[in-house]
Coordinates of C-alpha atoms in Angstrom, one line a residue:
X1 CA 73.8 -3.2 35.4
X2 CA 76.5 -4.0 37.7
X3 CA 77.8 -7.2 37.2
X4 CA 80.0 -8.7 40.4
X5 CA 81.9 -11.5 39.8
X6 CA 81.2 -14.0 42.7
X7 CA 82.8 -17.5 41.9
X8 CA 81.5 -20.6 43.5
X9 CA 81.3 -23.9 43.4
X10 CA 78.3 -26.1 43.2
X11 CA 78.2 -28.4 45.5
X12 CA 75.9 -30.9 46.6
X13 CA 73.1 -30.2 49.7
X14 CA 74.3 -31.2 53.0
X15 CA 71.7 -32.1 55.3
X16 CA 72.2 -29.8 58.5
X17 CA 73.3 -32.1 61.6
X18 CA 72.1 -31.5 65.2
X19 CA 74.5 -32.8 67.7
X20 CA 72.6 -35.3 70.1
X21 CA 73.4 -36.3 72.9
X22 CA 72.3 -40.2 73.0
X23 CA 74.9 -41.1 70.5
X24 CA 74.0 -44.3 68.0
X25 CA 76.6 -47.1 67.6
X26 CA 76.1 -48.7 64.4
X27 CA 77.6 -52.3 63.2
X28 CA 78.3 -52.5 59.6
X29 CA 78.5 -56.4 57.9
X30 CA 82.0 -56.7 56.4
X31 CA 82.4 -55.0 53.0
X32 CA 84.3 -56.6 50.1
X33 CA 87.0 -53.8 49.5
X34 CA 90.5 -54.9 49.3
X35 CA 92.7 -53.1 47.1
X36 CA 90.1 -49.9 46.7
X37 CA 92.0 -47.1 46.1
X38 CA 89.6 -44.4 47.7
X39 CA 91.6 -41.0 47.7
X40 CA 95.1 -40.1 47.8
X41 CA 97.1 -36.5 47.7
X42 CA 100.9 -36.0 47.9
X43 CA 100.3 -33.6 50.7
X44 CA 101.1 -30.2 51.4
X45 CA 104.8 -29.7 52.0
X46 CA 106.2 -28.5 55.2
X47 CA 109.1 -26.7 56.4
X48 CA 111.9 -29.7 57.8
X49 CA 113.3 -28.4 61.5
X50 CA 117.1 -27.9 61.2
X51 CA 118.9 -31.6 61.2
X52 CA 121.6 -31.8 64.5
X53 CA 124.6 -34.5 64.0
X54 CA 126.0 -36.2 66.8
X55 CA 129.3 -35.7 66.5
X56 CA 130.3 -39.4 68.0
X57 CA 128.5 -41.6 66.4
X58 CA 127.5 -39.3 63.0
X59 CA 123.8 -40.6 63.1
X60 CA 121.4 -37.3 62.6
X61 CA 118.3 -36.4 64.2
X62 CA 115.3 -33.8 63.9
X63 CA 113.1 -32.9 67.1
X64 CA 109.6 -32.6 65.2
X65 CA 107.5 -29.9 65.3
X66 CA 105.6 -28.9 67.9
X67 CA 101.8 -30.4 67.6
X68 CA 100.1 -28.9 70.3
X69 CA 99.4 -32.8 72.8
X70 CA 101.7 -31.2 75.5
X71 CA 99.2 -32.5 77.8
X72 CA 99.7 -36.3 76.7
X73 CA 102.4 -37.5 78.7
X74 CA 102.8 -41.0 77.1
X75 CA 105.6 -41.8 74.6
X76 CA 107.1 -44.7 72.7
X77 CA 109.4 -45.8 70.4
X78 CA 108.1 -48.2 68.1
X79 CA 110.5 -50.7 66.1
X80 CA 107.9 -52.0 63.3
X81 CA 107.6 -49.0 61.2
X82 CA 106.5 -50.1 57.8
X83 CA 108.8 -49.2 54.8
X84 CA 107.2 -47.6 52.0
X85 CA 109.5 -48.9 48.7
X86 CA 106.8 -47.6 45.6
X87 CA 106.3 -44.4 47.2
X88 CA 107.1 -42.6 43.9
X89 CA 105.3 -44.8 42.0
X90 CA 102.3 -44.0 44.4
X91 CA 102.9 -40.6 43.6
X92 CA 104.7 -40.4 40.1
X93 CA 104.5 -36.0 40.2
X94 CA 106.9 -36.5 43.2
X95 CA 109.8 -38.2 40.5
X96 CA 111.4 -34.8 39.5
X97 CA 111.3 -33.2 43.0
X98 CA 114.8 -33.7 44.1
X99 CA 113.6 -33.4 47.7
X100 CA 117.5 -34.5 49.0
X101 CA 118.1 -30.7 48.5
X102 CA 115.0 -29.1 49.7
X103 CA 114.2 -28.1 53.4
X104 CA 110.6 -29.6 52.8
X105 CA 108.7 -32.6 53.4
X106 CA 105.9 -33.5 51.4
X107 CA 103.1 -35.1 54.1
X108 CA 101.5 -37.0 51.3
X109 CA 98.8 -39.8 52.2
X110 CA 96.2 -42.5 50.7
X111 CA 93.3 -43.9 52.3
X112 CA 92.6 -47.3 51.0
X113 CA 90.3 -50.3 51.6
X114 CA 91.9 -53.6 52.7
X115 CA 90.9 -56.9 54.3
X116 CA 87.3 -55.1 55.2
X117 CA 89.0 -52.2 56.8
X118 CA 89.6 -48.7 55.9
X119 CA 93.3 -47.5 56.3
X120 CA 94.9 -44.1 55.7
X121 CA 98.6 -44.0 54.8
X122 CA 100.2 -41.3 56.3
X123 CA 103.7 -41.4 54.8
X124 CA 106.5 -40.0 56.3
X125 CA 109.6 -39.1 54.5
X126 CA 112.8 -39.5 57.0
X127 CA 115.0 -36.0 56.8
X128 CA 117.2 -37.8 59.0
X129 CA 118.4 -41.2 61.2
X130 CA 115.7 -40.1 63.9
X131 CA 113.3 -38.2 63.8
X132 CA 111.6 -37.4 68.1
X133 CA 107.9 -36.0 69.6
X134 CA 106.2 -37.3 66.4
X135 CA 102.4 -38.0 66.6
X136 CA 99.6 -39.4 64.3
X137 CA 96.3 -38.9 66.0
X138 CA 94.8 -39.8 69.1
X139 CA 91.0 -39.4 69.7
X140 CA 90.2 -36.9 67.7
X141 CA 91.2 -39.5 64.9
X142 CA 87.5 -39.8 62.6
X143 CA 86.4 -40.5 59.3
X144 CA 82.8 -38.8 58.9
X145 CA 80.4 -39.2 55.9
X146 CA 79.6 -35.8 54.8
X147 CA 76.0 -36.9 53.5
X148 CA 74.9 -39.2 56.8
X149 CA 76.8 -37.9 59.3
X150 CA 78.0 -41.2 60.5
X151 CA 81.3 -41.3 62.1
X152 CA 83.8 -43.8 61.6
X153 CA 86.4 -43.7 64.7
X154 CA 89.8 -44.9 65.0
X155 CA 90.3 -48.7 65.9
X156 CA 94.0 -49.2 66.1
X157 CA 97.7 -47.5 64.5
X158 CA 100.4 -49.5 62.7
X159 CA 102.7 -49.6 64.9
X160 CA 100.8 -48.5 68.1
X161 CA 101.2 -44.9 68.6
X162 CA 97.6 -44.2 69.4
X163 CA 97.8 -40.6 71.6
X164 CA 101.2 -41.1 71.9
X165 CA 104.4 -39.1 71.3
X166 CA 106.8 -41.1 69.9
X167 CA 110.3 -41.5 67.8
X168 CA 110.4 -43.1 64.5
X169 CA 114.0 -44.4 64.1
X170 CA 115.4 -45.6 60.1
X171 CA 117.5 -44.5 57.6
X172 CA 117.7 -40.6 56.2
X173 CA 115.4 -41.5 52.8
X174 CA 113.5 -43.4 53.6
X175 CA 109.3 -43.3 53.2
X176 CA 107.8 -44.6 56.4
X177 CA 104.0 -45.8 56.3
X178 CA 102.0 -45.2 59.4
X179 CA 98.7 -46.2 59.0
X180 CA 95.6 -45.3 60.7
X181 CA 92.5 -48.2 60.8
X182 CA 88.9 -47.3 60.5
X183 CA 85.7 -49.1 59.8
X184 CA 85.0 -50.1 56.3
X185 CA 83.7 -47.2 54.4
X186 CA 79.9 -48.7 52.7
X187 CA 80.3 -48.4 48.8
X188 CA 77.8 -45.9 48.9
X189 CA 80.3 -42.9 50.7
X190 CA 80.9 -40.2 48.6
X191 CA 82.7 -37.9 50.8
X192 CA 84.4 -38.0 53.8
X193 CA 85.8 -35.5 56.7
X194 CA 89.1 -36.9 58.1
X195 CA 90.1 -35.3 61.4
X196 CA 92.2 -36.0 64.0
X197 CA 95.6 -35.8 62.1
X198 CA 97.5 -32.4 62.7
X199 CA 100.8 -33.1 60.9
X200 CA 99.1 -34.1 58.1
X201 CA 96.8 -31.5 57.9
X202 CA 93.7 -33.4 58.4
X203 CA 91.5 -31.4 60.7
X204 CA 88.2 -31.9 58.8
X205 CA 90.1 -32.1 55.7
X206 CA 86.9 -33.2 53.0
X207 CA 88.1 -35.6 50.2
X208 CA 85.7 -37.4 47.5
X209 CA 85.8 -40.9 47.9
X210 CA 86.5 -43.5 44.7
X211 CA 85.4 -46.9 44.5
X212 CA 87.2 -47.9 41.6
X213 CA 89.5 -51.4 41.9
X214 CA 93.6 -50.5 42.4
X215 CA 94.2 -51.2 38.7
X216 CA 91.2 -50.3 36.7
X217 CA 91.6 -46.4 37.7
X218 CA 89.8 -44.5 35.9
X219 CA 89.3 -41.2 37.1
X220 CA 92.9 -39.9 36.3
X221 CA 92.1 -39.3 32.3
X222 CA 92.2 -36.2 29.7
X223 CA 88.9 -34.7 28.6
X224 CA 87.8 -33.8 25.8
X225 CA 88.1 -30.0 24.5
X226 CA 84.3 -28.6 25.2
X227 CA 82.8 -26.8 22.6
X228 CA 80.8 -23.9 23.6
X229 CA 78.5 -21.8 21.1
X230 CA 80.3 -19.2 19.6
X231 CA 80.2 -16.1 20.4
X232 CA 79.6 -13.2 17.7
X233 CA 80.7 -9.3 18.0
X234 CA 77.6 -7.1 17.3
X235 CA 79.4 -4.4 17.1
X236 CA 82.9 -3.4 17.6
X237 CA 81.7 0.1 19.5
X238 CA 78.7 0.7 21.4
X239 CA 77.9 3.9 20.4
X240 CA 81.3 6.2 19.8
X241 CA 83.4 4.4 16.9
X242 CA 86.6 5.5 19.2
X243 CA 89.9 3.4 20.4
X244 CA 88.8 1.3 23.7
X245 CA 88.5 3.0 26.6
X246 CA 87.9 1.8 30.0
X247 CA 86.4 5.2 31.6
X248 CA 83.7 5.3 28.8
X249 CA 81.5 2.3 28.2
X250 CA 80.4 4.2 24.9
X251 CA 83.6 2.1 23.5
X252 CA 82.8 -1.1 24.7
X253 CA 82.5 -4.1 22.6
X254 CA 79.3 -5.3 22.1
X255 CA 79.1 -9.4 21.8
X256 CA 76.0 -11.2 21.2
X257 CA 75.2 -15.8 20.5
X258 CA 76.2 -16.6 24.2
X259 CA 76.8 -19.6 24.8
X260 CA 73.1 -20.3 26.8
X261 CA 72.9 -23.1 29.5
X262 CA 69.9 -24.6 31.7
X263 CA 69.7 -22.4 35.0
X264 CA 72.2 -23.0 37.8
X265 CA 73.7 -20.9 41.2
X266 CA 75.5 -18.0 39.6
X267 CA 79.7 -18.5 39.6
X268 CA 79.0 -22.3 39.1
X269 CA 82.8 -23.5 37.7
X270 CA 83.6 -26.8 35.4
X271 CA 86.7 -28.2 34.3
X272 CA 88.1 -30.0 31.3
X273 CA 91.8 -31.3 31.9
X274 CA 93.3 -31.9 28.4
X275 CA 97.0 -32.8 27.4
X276 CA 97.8 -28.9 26.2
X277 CA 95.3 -26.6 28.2
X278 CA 93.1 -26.7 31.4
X279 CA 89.2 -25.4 30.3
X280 CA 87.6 -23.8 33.2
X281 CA 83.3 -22.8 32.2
X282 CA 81.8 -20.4 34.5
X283 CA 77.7 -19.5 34.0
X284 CA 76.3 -16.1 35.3
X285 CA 72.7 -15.4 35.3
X286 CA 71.6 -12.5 32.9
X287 CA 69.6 -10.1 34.8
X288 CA 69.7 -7.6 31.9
X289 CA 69.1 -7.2 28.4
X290 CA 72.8 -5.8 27.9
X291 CA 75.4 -6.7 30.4
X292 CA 78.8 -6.0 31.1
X293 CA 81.5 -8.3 31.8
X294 CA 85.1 -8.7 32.1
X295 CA 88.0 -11.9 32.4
X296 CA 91.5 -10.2 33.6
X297 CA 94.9 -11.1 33.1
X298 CA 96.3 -12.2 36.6
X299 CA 93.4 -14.8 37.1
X300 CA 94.9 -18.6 37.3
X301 CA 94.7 -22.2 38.9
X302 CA 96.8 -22.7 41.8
X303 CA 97.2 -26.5 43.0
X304 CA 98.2 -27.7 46.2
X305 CA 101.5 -27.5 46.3
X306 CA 101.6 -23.9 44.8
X307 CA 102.3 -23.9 41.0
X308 CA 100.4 -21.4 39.0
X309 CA 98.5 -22.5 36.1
X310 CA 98.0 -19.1 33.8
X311 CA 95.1 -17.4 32.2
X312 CA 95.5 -17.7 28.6
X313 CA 92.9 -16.8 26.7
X314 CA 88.6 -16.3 27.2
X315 CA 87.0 -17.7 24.0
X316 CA 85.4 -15.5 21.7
X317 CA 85.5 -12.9 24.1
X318 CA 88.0 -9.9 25.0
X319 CA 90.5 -10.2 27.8
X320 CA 91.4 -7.4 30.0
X321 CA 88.7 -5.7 28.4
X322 CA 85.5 -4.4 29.7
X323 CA 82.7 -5.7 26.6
X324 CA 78.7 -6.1 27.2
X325 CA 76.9 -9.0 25.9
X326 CA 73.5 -8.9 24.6
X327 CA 70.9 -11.4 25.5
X328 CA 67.7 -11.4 27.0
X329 CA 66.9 -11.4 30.8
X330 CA 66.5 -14.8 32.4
X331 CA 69.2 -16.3 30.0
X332 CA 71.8 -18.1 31.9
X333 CA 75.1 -17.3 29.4
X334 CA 78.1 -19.5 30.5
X335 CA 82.1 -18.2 29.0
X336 CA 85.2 -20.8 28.6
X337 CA 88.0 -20.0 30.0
X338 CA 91.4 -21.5 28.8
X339 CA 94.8 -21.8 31.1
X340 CA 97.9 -23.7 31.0
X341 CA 97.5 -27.7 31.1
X342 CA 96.5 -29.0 34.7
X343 CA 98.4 -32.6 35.5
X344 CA 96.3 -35.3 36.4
X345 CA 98.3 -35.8 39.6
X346 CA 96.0 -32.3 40.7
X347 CA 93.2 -33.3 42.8
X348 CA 92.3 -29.9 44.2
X349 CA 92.5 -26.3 42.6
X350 CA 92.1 -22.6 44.1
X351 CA 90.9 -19.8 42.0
X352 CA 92.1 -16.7 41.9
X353 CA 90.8 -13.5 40.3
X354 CA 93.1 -10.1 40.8
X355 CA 91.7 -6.7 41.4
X356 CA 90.3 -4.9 38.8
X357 CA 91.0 -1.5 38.0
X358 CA 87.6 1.1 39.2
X359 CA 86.2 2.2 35.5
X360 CA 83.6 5.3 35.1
X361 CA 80.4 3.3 34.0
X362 CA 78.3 3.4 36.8
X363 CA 81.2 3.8 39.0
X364 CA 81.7 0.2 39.4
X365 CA 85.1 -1.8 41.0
X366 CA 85.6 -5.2 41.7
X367 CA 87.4 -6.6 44.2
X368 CA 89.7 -9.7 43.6
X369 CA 88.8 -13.1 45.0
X370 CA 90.5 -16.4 46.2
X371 CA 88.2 -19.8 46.1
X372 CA 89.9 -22.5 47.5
X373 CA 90.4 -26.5 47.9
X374 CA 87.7 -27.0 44.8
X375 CA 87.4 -30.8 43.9
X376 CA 88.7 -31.5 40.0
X377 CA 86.3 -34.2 40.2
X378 CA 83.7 -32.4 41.4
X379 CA 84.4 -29.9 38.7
X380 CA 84.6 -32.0 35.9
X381 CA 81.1 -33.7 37.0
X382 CA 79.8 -30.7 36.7
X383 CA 80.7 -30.6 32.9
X384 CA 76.8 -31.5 32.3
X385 CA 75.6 -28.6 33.2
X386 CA 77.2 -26.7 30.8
X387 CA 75.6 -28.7 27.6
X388 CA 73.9 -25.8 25.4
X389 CA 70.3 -25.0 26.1
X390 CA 68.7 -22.7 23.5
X391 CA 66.6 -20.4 24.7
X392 CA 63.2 -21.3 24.6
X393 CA 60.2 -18.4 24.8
X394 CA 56.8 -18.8 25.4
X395 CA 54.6 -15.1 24.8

């Protein structure tokens, strides 16, 4: 009766692409997209390289980090660098950072339809005067559609640093724009690979696409809370009416009215953002007639740039307690978990699940486990698979 907590996603089906070697060139009419916001993410942050000051003329400077084009020898200094001014109204979660007194940069971007093109930001805020040996992406630059395997390949840079090094020359502050020009995205996409854009961390990076008008967003709202079937205690003892104890499943709780769902992979995650919790469902199959379980303290969110979203409570159920619940084989049960509020800034969220301490029944142990870069949207769309599905028996 070993239960092993595996936690995945469900995805959708990829269809498996062989490379070919007559490569197809496809010409798309015009699409009507300006102002499409189609994904944006304030970027991971990375550490600044120390700022030098030139002691006759005061101006300071950063050599960037080392991106691994040694071998492209071309190099520029562009004077057009666009000026981002509504940066923090771009991203609003960035307002309390005071990042004047941190040795990081956030390497946030947007990619955005406009004037029948698709463009991604890559923002750049200055840590100094100048700033040498940047890059942005040469010919590895490519957007690819995860479902049709169509690649959409650079056609220009704003300014023109296309497999070049270069130096980006302001003022200490400021948010440069450097923007990357694809193909128009068909309104069908749903998810693109971006690679070709190291600093940025874009090498096959995936990110659902939106096709919601700047304006009218709405995939940045609360949820409602989900209510799940509630679950009863059978008993409060299995069989020895004794104090709770981990070694001997005799003490276990025995809970019963699972919350029962249509049949899906096993691990499968949803998500509910609300204004004073984050709900997180998971389903597990029910291979037995009485099964074990157990949710442990430890287990939380972790968003992109690191914060840590705690395990509060498991409804209806124990917590940090081993507890069986009784069903029937073939039921799919599903549990809610409840954590501190997720902001709607979050676009992606890793799991985590401690270690759990080895117990006597059947000499089980699990092992903790990490799940990473999971899409809230694709999360919260899978919110309809949790809808309660009594369990229906034919003899």
């Amino acid at each position: 009766m070993e239960r092993t907590f595996l936690i995945s996603l469900m995805v959708l089906t990829y269809f498996s692409l062989q490379a070919q070697t007559n490569k197809m060139t496809i010409t798309y009419q015009p699409q009507p997209n300006v102002g499409i916001e189609y994904a944006k993410n304030k970027g991971n942050f990375v550490t600044c390289p120390d700022v030098m000051t030139d002691n006759k003329t005061k101006k300071t400077s950063v050599e960037w980090h080392q991106t691994n084009m040694d071998w492209v020898k071309d190099y520029c200094t562009p004077s057009n660098f666009a000026i981002e001014k509504d940066y923090l109204s771009i991203f609003p979660e960035l307002a309390d950072v005071q990042l004047d007194d941190q040795p990081y940069l956030p390497m946030s971007w947007r990619l955005t339809g406009d004037n029948s093109e698709t463009v991604l930001h890559c923002y750049f805020r200055m840590p100094s005067d100048e700033v040498t040996n940047m890059w942005l992406t040469g010919e590895e630059g490519c957007l690819l559609d995860r479902e049709t395997g169509v690649q959409y390949r650079v056609r220009r840079t704003e300014p023109d640093t296309y497999r070049k090094h270069f130096d980006v020359k302001g003022k200490k502050g400021d948010v440069i724009d450097m923007k990357i020009i694809f193909p128009p995205l068909p309104a069908t996409t749903k998810e693109v690979a971006i690679y070709g854009v190291p600093n940025w961390s874009m090498m096959g990076m995936t990110v659902p696409i939106r096709h919601e008008m700047q304006g009218t967003l709405t995939y940045q709202r609360y949820d409602t809370i989900p209510q799940f079937h509630k679950h009863t205690m059978k008993r409060e003892h299995m069989y020895e009416n004794k104090p709770y104890d981990r070694q001997n499943w005799n003490t276990w709780k025995v809970m019963t009215d699972a919350h029962l769902v249509k049949p899906l992979q096993d691990g499968t995650l949803a998500l509910w953002r609300t204004p004073k919790a984050t709900y997180v469902a998971v389903g597990y199959e029910q291979n037995w007639t009485t099964e074990y379980f157990e949710f442990r303290q430890g287990t939380m969110l972790v968003d992109e740039a690191g914060h840590q979203y705690k395990l509060r409570e498991i409804q209806g159920v124990p917590k940090d307690e081993l507890f069986f619940m009784e069903g029937s084989s073939g039921d799919y049960v599903a549990f809610l978990l409840v954590f501190d509020p997720l902001p709607l800034s979050v676009s992606t969220i890793t799991f985590c699940e401690p270690d759990g301490d080895p117990f006597g029944a059947w000499g089980a142990n699990w092992s903790g486990i990490v799940v990473p870069d999971l899409s809230i949207e694709q999360l919260r769309d899978n919110q309809r698979l949790f809808d309660y599905h009594p369990r229906i028996v034919v003899n």
